[in-house]
Amino acid sequence: MVEEKMGTCWSQTKDQFDNLEKHTQWGIEFVERYTKFVKERSEIEINYAKQIRNLSKKYQPKKNSREEEENKFTSCRAFLSTLNELNDYAGQHEVIAENLTSQIIAELTRYIQELKQERKSHFHDGRKAQQHIENSWKQLESSKRRFERDCKEADRAQQYFEKMDADINVTKADVEKARQQAQLRHQMAADSKGEYSVYLQKFNKEQNEHYYTLIPHIFQKIQEMEEKRIERVGESMKTFAEVDRQVLPIVGKCLDGMTKAAESIEPKTDSKQVIECFKSGFEPPGDVEFEDYSQAMKRTVSESSLSNSRGEGKPEKPSSKAKGKLWPFMKKNKLSLKLGSGPEDFSHLPPEQRRKKLQAKIDDLNKEIQKEMDQKDALTKMKDVYVKNPQMGDPASVDPRLAEISQNIEKLRLEAQKFEGWLAEVEGRLPTRSEPPRRQSELYETQNSTPVNNNCAQDRESPDGSYTEEQSSETQIKVPNTEFDDEFDDEEPLPTIGTCKALYPFEGHNEGTITVAEGEMLYVIEEDKGDGWTRVRRNEDDEGYVPTSYVEVYLDTNAKGAMTYI
């Protein structure tokens, strides 16, 4: 029973070590699995932050593009602020990924290595104690079996001695020999008994120490190791939540910034920006006059007399119907307002827009002039220092740069004067009268003509390319078609109010304009109303607009509504 009980205890202890070994191995694998989970979460945060940053960058306004022009609108500025806040928001997710890596992943990775070493040490001690007690038990079993064997042999030797001693036929020498053999066996049995007793006491002591000291101590160490592992996992889970919580105030500020940007949108301000951007400065057309077809039209000037008075080089007056009035910059004649392209004087733009562009150009030139003058003043002071202290530098070394800056200033001033001249021309043409403008399709009854001196054409330095209407990939602003223009499709051709001579060649690329050659004579059917364009006719179906500064106009002085040029 004692042997069976002891064997059962050892088996149970061995089983407990096996179970604890499996459980602690599972605990390490659990920590490794949790570490892998946090690592994947960190990668998700990094990828998310990267995608958010790319999204913000994708919708940022590009440099030197039309999107920069849009930033003057409050809605566009709010969107830009939202993109910036979103970029900061992405940065907080990068902080989350960084903290997860440093505070959890790195710590747990290091701890797992320590845990494996500690576990290995504890189970090594346990296996060692188990092996020791097993060896002690084997020694006890061996001494016990030897004692048993010696006892049996001593008993047999005693029985043999007694048998020999009782036999009268056996010699005295044989009896003595049997007696000595019996005594020897009894002595060996006694020695085995003593040895067995010593091993038994030793084993009992070691067994008591094994089950009450060594194994409980090892189990206690393993328990503490497991509890520490569980505690570390709990702390990591808490840190996992705290990493997110730490960035919430900054994320909240980012969201508050987005809300503030949205609240800064002002629809009325944006509408005013649109009005200022596209205000043309054109006068609206006047009332349409009633044309009485019940009476014969009386004209004081015949087409032939006008043509004959001007010579053979003048075109013949068309006699058939012409198209109704085509207003400049309407969709019907498709005159393009190109953003960022066109002639240097912006003559392709409506008057108000042209004035704004010229004023902006003048302001930029004045800034450049001021910048150059500041550099000139700085160099002049440096030269004065060199003159007073020649050891600091040669005054003559500054002269080339001063001369270069003076030339730049002179060029910029000439450039500014040129744009100021164009600005004065535009401001002089902008309408200032309050009475309703005349309809340009009025009938004129005049005969005499007076040469017109076009100051704009004479003051222009060079007309080359200034009115070239090149096609551009830039956005074109087109005014929607109106029923107003369609009312005059079957209208009688406009009467001629004079003639004009082309001073420069003009390529009319856009619909609504007409191509003319230098020196060509044309009929004037509509005078310049302040937009910089004059409507002319070559033949029955060939008419359109040309820049006023490109032609010298001769209006009939008695024509109704005719303008007089000095």
XYZ file of C-alpha atoms in Angstrom:
566
model
C 0.000 0.000 0.000
C 2.849 2.342 0.819
C 4.519 1.672 -2.516
C 1.245 2.106 -4.395
C 0.526 5.403 -2.631
C 4.000 6.792 -3.295
C 3.879 5.803 -6.946
C 0.499 7.499 -7.279
C 1.857 10.737 -5.763
C 4.802 10.817 -8.138
C 2.546 10.154 -11.092
C 0.206 12.972 -10.029
C 3.134 15.352 -9.576
C 4.445 14.464 -13.005
C 0.985 14.958 -14.488
C 0.691 18.354 -12.784
C 4.000 19.424 -14.245
C 2.846 18.304 -17.702
C -0.442 20.182 -17.344
C 1.290 23.313 -16.048
C 3.818 23.121 -18.852
C 1.025 22.971 -21.450
C -0.898 25.777 -19.766
C 2.089 28.116 -19.485
C 2.981 27.417 -23.121
C -0.573 28.368 -24.078
C -0.168 31.560 -22.004
C 2.935 32.543 -23.973
C 1.159 31.823 -27.254
C -1.751 33.978 -26.079
C 0.578 36.919 -25.395
C 2.161 36.415 -28.816
C -1.283 36.363 -30.454
C -2.301 39.558 -28.661
C 0.972 41.202 -29.712
C 0.262 40.225 -33.312
C -3.226 41.731 -32.991
C -1.808 45.071 -31.766
C 0.784 45.005 -34.558
C -1.916 44.564 -37.204
C -3.943 47.361 -35.603
C -0.851 49.594 -35.794
C -0.416 48.765 -39.478
C -4.057 49.624 -40.104
C -3.573 52.999 -38.395
C -0.467 53.709 -40.496
C -2.206 52.765 -43.755
C -5.299 54.750 -42.795
C -3.207 57.819 -41.960
C -1.354 57.437 -45.261
C -4.607 57.215 -47.231
C -6.033 60.245 -45.399
C -2.869 62.253 -46.130
C -2.962 61.244 -49.800
C -6.634 62.213 -49.979
C -5.891 65.609 -48.448
C -2.936 66.131 -50.800
C -4.988 65.054 -53.838
C -7.568 67.785 -53.299
C -5.136 70.528 -52.320
C -5.224 73.394 -54.894
C -2.466 73.105 -57.462
C -0.023 75.954 -57.995
C -0.473 78.182 -61.068
C -3.897 76.732 -61.737
C -7.450 77.954 -61.803
C -8.009 76.371 -58.387
C -5.926 79.145 -56.836
C -8.414 81.647 -58.258
C -11.186 79.764 -56.469
C -9.613 80.380 -53.043
C -11.202 83.820 -52.921
C -14.553 82.120 -52.277
C -15.389 81.358 -48.645
C -16.585 77.863 -49.502
C -13.258 77.061 -51.195
C -11.285 78.477 -48.271
C -13.419 76.410 -45.886
C -12.704 73.301 -47.950
C -8.976 74.096 -47.856
C -9.153 74.471 -44.061
C -10.978 71.143 -43.865
C -8.203 69.501 -45.901
C -5.563 70.946 -43.569
C -7.451 69.766 -40.495
C -7.847 66.351 -42.112
C -4.101 66.232 -42.619
C -3.604 66.934 -38.900
C -6.242 64.306 -38.153
C -4.175 61.777 -40.132
C -1.164 62.755 -38.033
C -2.988 61.691 -34.872
C -3.528 58.227 -36.306
C 0.193 58.084 -36.974
C 0.710 58.959 -33.285
C -1.607 56.079 -32.340
C 0.426 53.672 -34.477
C 3.689 54.970 -33.019
C 2.478 54.635 -29.400
C 1.081 51.162 -30.015
C 4.458 50.106 -31.365
C 6.550 51.642 -28.583
C 4.280 51.092 -25.579
C 2.772 47.682 -26.356
C 4.415 45.814 -29.229
C 8.015 46.490 -28.211
C 7.295 45.924 -24.511
C 5.412 42.673 -25.030
C 8.005 41.358 -27.471
C 10.722 41.867 -24.880
C 8.530 40.469 -22.105
C 7.744 37.306 -24.114
C 11.454 36.542 -24.340
C 11.838 37.049 -20.574
C 8.745 34.934 -19.946
C 10.098 32.061 -21.994
C 13.384 32.119 -20.102
C 11.650 32.256 -16.715
C 9.284 29.439 -17.625
C 12.176 27.321 -18.828
C 14.032 27.908 -15.543
C 11.045 26.982 -13.360
C 10.280 23.785 -15.183
C 13.967 22.894 -15.238
C 14.008 23.174 -11.436
C 10.824 21.146 -11.234
C 12.142 18.424 -13.500
C 15.392 18.361 -11.549
C 13.571 17.945 -8.203
C 11.378 15.275 -9.732
C 14.402 13.411 -11.032
C 16.139 13.660 -7.670
C 13.245 12.187 -5.729
C 12.865 9.455 -8.304
C 16.548 8.576 -7.974
C 16.226 8.530 -4.183
C 13.229 6.249 -4.479
C 15.175 3.915 -6.756
C 18.010 3.725 -4.247
C 15.520 2.899 -1.480
C 13.914 0.203 -3.593
C 17.307 -1.262 -4.427
C 18.413 -1.397 -0.757
C 15.084 -2.890 0.228
C 15.326 -5.648 -2.368
C 18.920 -6.354 -1.297
C 17.843 -6.533 2.350
C 15.055 -8.896 1.419
C 17.386 -11.072 -0.601
C 20.001 -11.164 2.157
C 17.368 -12.094 4.708
C 16.147 -14.986 2.594
C 19.682 -16.234 1.988
C 20.474 -15.947 5.736
C 17.330 -17.967 6.499
C 18.318 -20.658 4.022
C 21.878 -20.734 5.401
C 20.469 -21.144 8.948
C 18.212 -23.977 7.882
C 21.122 -25.706 6.113
C 23.312 -25.322 9.208
C 20.620 -26.817 11.437
C 20.187 -29.703 9.032
C 23.923 -30.387 8.914
C 24.194 -30.151 12.680
C 21.429 -32.736 13.183
C 22.912 -35.180 10.709
C 25.268 -37.652 12.519
C 26.846 -38.665 9.288
C 28.196 -35.198 8.566
C 31.674 -34.382 9.699
C 32.367 -31.782 12.270
C 34.220 -29.700 9.663
C 31.206 -29.543 7.387
C 29.009 -28.544 10.307
C 31.421 -25.772 11.243
C 31.548 -24.597 7.691
C 27.735 -24.467 7.498
C 27.638 -22.551 10.789
C 30.126 -19.950 9.529
C 28.156 -19.598 6.305
C 24.966 -19.018 8.256
C 26.648 -16.412 10.441
C 27.985 -14.656 7.329
C 24.540 -14.543 5.806
C 23.065 -13.227 8.984
C 25.714 -10.489 9.043
C 24.989 -9.548 5.444
C 21.310 -9.396 6.218
C 22.021 -7.184 9.182
C 24.142 -4.880 7.007
C 21.457 -4.737 4.339
C 18.916 -3.942 7.009
C 21.027 -1.064 8.242
C 21.568 0.234 4.742
C 17.874 -0.062 3.969
C 17.058 1.824 7.140
C 19.445 4.636 6.219
C 18.038 4.940 2.703
C 14.533 4.844 4.050
C 15.180 7.698 6.450
C 16.939 9.647 3.726
C 14.106 9.124 1.256
C 11.439 10.083 3.759
C 13.295 13.255 4.510
C 13.801 14.108 0.844
C 10.243 13.186 0.015
C 8.946 15.433 2.744
C 11.156 18.249 1.527
C 10.091 17.564 -2.094
C 6.360 17.674 -1.460
C 6.275 20.305 1.227
C 9.094 22.648 0.181
C 10.577 22.240 -3.295
C 7.477 21.484 -5.362
C 5.242 24.083 -3.618
C 8.017 26.666 -4.093
C 8.337 25.828 -7.808
C 4.555 25.847 -8.235
C 4.435 29.186 -6.433
C 7.011 30.599 -8.838
C 5.049 29.302 -11.819
C 1.860 30.779 -10.353
C 3.521 34.158 -9.857
C 4.858 33.984 -13.402
C 1.361 33.296 -14.749
C -0.236 36.027 -12.662
C 2.407 38.494 -13.849
C 1.752 37.447 -17.440
C -1.976 37.981 -17.028
C -1.340 41.331 -15.349
C 0.929 42.459 -18.196
C -1.711 41.509 -20.760
C -4.289 43.508 -18.813
C -1.986 46.521 -18.651
C -1.387 46.262 -22.395
C -5.119 46.157 -23.055
C -5.557 49.234 -20.898
C -2.735 50.980 -22.751
C -4.411 49.957 -26.012
C -7.432 52.052 -25.032
C -5.404 54.891 -23.497
C -3.396 55.354 -26.705
C -6.639 56.248 -28.465
C -7.866 58.347 -25.565
C -4.700 60.465 -25.523
C -5.267 61.764 -29.072
C -8.989 62.421 -28.636
C -8.498 66.067 -27.524
C -6.417 66.836 -30.613
C -8.813 64.912 -32.859
C -11.610 66.944 -31.285
C -9.748 70.150 -32.136
C -9.385 68.968 -35.733
C -13.107 68.276 -35.923
C -13.827 71.639 -34.287
C -11.633 73.259 -36.933
C -13.660 71.556 -39.666
C -16.875 72.762 -38.077
C -15.507 76.299 -37.733
C -14.428 76.243 -41.380
C -17.911 75.152 -42.435
C -19.487 77.911 -40.343
C -17.212 80.491 -41.997
C -18.894 79.970 -45.381
C -20.762 83.128 -46.448
C -23.028 82.639 -49.476
C -23.635 86.345 -49.997
C -19.902 87.101 -49.949
C -19.280 84.387 -52.550
C -22.085 85.786 -54.702
C -20.487 89.234 -54.557
C -17.172 87.673 -55.585
C -18.867 86.115 -58.621
C -20.431 89.439 -59.529
C -17.100 91.246 -59.230
C -15.360 88.503 -61.201
C -17.712 88.466 -64.171
C -18.994 92.075 -64.230
C -18.378 93.172 -67.836
C -19.119 96.899 -67.773
C -21.281 96.708 -70.901
C -24.315 98.950 -71.111
C -27.607 97.084 -71.510
C -29.354 97.562 -74.884
C -32.000 100.208 -75.257
C -35.636 99.769 -76.179
C -36.483 98.341 -79.578
C -38.073 101.020 -81.754
C -41.198 100.395 -83.735
C -40.571 100.029 -87.443
C -43.519 101.017 -89.571
C -43.560 98.926 -92.726
C -46.835 100.446 -93.901
C -44.974 103.463 -95.301
C -42.072 103.472 -97.700
C -38.718 103.832 -96.070
C -37.104 107.166 -96.869
C -33.390 107.396 -96.717
C -31.422 110.538 -97.270
C -28.347 108.670 -98.340
C -28.174 106.177 -101.173
C -25.731 103.367 -101.055
C -24.336 104.301 -104.454
C -23.644 107.924 -103.519
C -21.803 106.803 -100.409
C -19.832 104.298 -102.343
C -19.005 106.726 -105.146
C -17.967 109.440 -102.749
C -15.426 107.131 -101.181
C -13.820 105.788 -104.378
C -13.531 102.438 -106.053
C -11.553 100.850 -103.242
C -14.652 100.792 -100.992
C -16.880 97.722 -100.797
C -20.394 97.655 -102.198
C -23.323 97.907 -99.843
C -25.139 94.639 -99.410
C -28.766 94.625 -100.506
C -30.139 91.421 -98.992
C -31.017 90.523 -95.451
C -28.268 90.253 -92.909
C -28.358 88.552 -89.611
C -29.680 90.425 -86.626
C -27.545 92.090 -84.064
C -24.748 90.001 -82.478
C -23.734 91.300 -79.108
C -20.084 90.930 -78.146
C -19.247 88.107 -75.721
C -22.641 86.430 -76.116
C -22.904 82.683 -76.682
C -24.312 83.192 -80.151
C -21.125 84.678 -81.543
C -18.924 82.611 -79.209
C -16.413 85.303 -78.321
C -14.231 83.686 -75.694
C -13.119 85.276 -72.471
C -9.952 83.357 -71.790
C -8.521 83.224 -68.332
C -4.781 83.536 -68.191
C -4.345 84.058 -71.939
C -4.827 86.764 -74.538
C -3.060 89.939 -75.621
C -0.835 91.872 -73.289
C -3.305 94.745 -72.859
C -6.173 92.333 -72.019
C -8.228 93.790 -74.852
C -9.967 90.432 -75.251
C -11.776 90.994 -71.938
C -14.879 93.066 -71.221
C -14.152 96.620 -70.088
C -14.666 96.074 -66.340
C -12.631 92.876 -66.287
C -9.967 94.499 -68.430
C -9.734 97.403 -65.984
C -9.268 95.005 -63.062
C -6.583 93.034 -64.858
C -4.697 96.185 -65.856
C -4.910 97.585 -62.322
C -3.617 94.294 -60.885
C -0.751 94.306 -63.367
C 0.138 97.879 -62.439
C 0.090 96.972 -58.731
C 2.432 94.035 -59.366
C 4.811 96.248 -61.343
C 4.812 98.872 -58.592
C 5.705 96.158 -56.047
C 8.584 95.019 -58.229
C 9.747 98.610 -58.634
C 9.654 99.117 -54.859
C 11.596 95.879 -54.363
C 14.275 96.986 -56.813
C 14.452 100.418 -55.176
C 14.934 98.788 -51.755
C 17.811 96.767 -53.173
C 19.263 99.908 -54.723
C 19.078 101.749 -51.385
C 20.775 98.831 -49.611
C 23.584 98.734 -52.202
C 23.977 102.503 -52.014
C 24.420 102.308 -48.236
C 26.919 99.490 -48.695
C 28.870 101.601 -51.193
C 28.929 104.508 -48.723
C 30.333 102.168 -46.080
C 33.017 100.977 -48.508
C 33.911 104.591 -49.363
C 34.331 105.480 -45.709
C 36.091 102.207 -44.862
C 38.000 100.951 -47.929
C 39.361 97.998 -45.966
C 35.826 96.499 -45.853
C 35.465 96.380 -49.650
C 35.929 98.047 -53.003
C 33.220 100.663 -53.718
C 33.614 100.078 -57.469
C 32.498 96.440 -57.056
C 28.970 97.638 -56.271
C 28.609 99.833 -59.380
C 27.735 97.047 -61.887
C 24.911 95.812 -59.700
C 23.637 99.362 -59.118
C 23.630 99.969 -62.873
C 21.748 96.728 -63.463
C 19.141 97.605 -60.837
C 18.714 101.107 -62.320
C 18.073 99.574 -65.718
C 15.550 97.178 -64.225
C 13.761 100.044 -62.484
C 13.617 102.019 -65.732
C 12.225 99.043 -67.625
C 9.615 98.389 -64.958
C 8.568 102.066 -64.952
C 8.174 102.055 -68.737
C 6.151 98.891 -68.466
C 3.976 100.435 -65.748
C 3.456 103.567 -67.859
C 2.339 101.434 -70.772
C -0.269 99.630 -68.642
C -1.340 102.936 -67.051
C -1.989 104.277 -70.566
C -4.172 101.295 -71.362
C -5.927 101.692 -68.008
C -6.656 105.344 -68.745
C -7.999 104.300 -72.144
C -10.332 101.742 -70.572
C -11.515 104.079 -67.797
C -12.238 106.725 -70.413
C -14.400 104.291 -72.339
C -16.417 102.933 -69.449
C -19.995 104.337 -69.577
C -20.765 107.121 -67.123
C -24.078 108.468 -68.396
C -27.265 107.429 -66.664
C -29.694 107.725 -69.604
C -30.698 104.504 -71.379
C -28.338 103.618 -74.223
C -29.496 103.622 -77.788
C -30.371 100.379 -79.516
C -27.614 99.651 -81.990
C -30.089 98.524 -84.599
C -31.538 102.048 -85.058
C -32.001 103.423 -88.581
C -29.670 106.234 -89.510
C -30.462 109.016 -91.964
C -27.180 110.657 -92.862
C -25.209 111.369 -95.973
C -22.005 113.288 -95.262
C -19.009 111.545 -93.745
C -16.164 112.869 -91.643
C -12.788 111.192 -91.148
C -12.230 109.925 -87.661
C -8.857 110.160 -85.943
C -8.602 107.100 -83.752
C -6.346 108.117 -80.899
C -6.239 104.575 -79.547
C -4.763 103.240 -82.760
C -2.233 106.040 -82.967
C -1.115 105.722 -79.360
C -0.594 101.946 -79.554
C 3.082 101.110 -79.782
C 2.715 97.834 -81.641
C -0.445 96.034 -82.690
C 1.345 92.750 -83.398
C -0.531 89.989 -81.684
C -2.398 92.320 -79.352
C -5.772 91.126 -80.627
C -4.898 87.677 -81.809
C -7.667 85.385 -80.671
C -5.769 82.120 -80.165
C -7.563 79.002 -79.047
C -6.641 77.966 -75.556
C -7.230 75.042 -73.312
C -8.190 77.473 -70.553
C -11.744 77.663 -69.360
C -14.002 79.750 -71.587
C -16.786 81.758 -70.046
C -19.803 81.778 -72.321
C -23.014 83.677 -71.670
C -26.108 81.547 -72.251
C -28.085 82.171 -75.401
C -31.172 84.317 -75.048
C -34.329 84.642 -76.986
C -33.510 88.291 -77.490
C -30.991 87.576 -80.221
C -33.331 85.222 -82.028
C -35.958 87.923 -82.401
C -33.799 89.662 -85.034
C -32.782 86.689 -87.172
C -35.142 87.838 -89.926
C -34.557 91.536 -89.319
C -33.688 93.874 -92.153
C -29.934 94.400 -92.624
C -28.517 97.197 -90.509
C -27.924 100.406 -92.449
C -24.399 101.650 -92.954
C -23.450 104.642 -90.843
C -20.055 105.162 -92.424
C -16.936 103.428 -93.658
C -13.625 102.424 -92.159
C -10.105 101.552 -93.253
C -8.136 98.735 -91.610
C -4.883 100.103 -90.166
C -3.585 96.656 -89.196
C -4.406 93.089 -90.190
C -6.738 91.239 -87.817
C -7.336 87.487 -87.689
C -10.909 86.889 -86.552
C -10.610 83.370 -85.156
C -13.742 83.480 -82.981
C -17.239 83.352 -84.355
C -18.732 86.835 -84.364
C -15.489 88.485 -85.510
C -14.315 89.103 -89.059
C -10.879 88.833 -90.618
C -9.594 92.003 -92.314
C -6.438 92.852 -94.202
C -4.375 96.001 -93.747
C -5.723 98.851 -95.905
C -9.051 97.114 -96.610
C -12.154 99.348 -96.793
C -15.333 98.181 -95.023
C -18.786 99.481 -94.164
C -19.473 100.503 -90.551
C -22.900 99.275 -89.403
C -22.483 99.677 -85.653
C -20.234 102.057 -83.769
C -18.090 101.346 -80.706
C -20.272 101.601 -77.589
C -17.431 101.460 -75.110
C -16.538 97.781 -75.389
C -13.608 98.294 -77.795
C -15.329 96.656 -80.795
C -16.812 98.057 -84.010
C -19.217 96.122 -86.196
C -18.439 96.190 -89.918
C -19.697 94.580 -93.118
C -17.797 93.412 -96.186
C -20.594 91.968 -98.333
C -24.076 90.612 -97.990
C -23.325 87.756 -95.559
C -19.845 88.697 -94.359
C -20.007 90.917 -91.302
C -18.669 90.894 -87.754
C -16.698 92.750 -85.104
C -13.155 94.133 -85.309
C -11.135 95.950 -82.636
C -11.840 99.671 -82.816
C -8.160 100.457 -82.424
C -7.404 98.495 -85.614
C -9.511 100.663 -87.947
C -9.845 104.303 -88.918
C -13.563 105.113 -88.961
C -15.331 107.648 -91.209
C -18.864 108.228 -89.882
C -21.568 110.132 -91.676
C -21.831 113.290 -89.607
C -25.583 113.591 -90.143
C -26.285 109.968 -89.265
C -28.629 109.393 -86.371
C -26.657 108.583 -83.225
C -23.306 108.909 -85.017
C -20.324 109.595 -82.760
C -17.675 112.164 -83.586
C -13.968 111.415 -83.140
C -11.524 114.273 -82.662
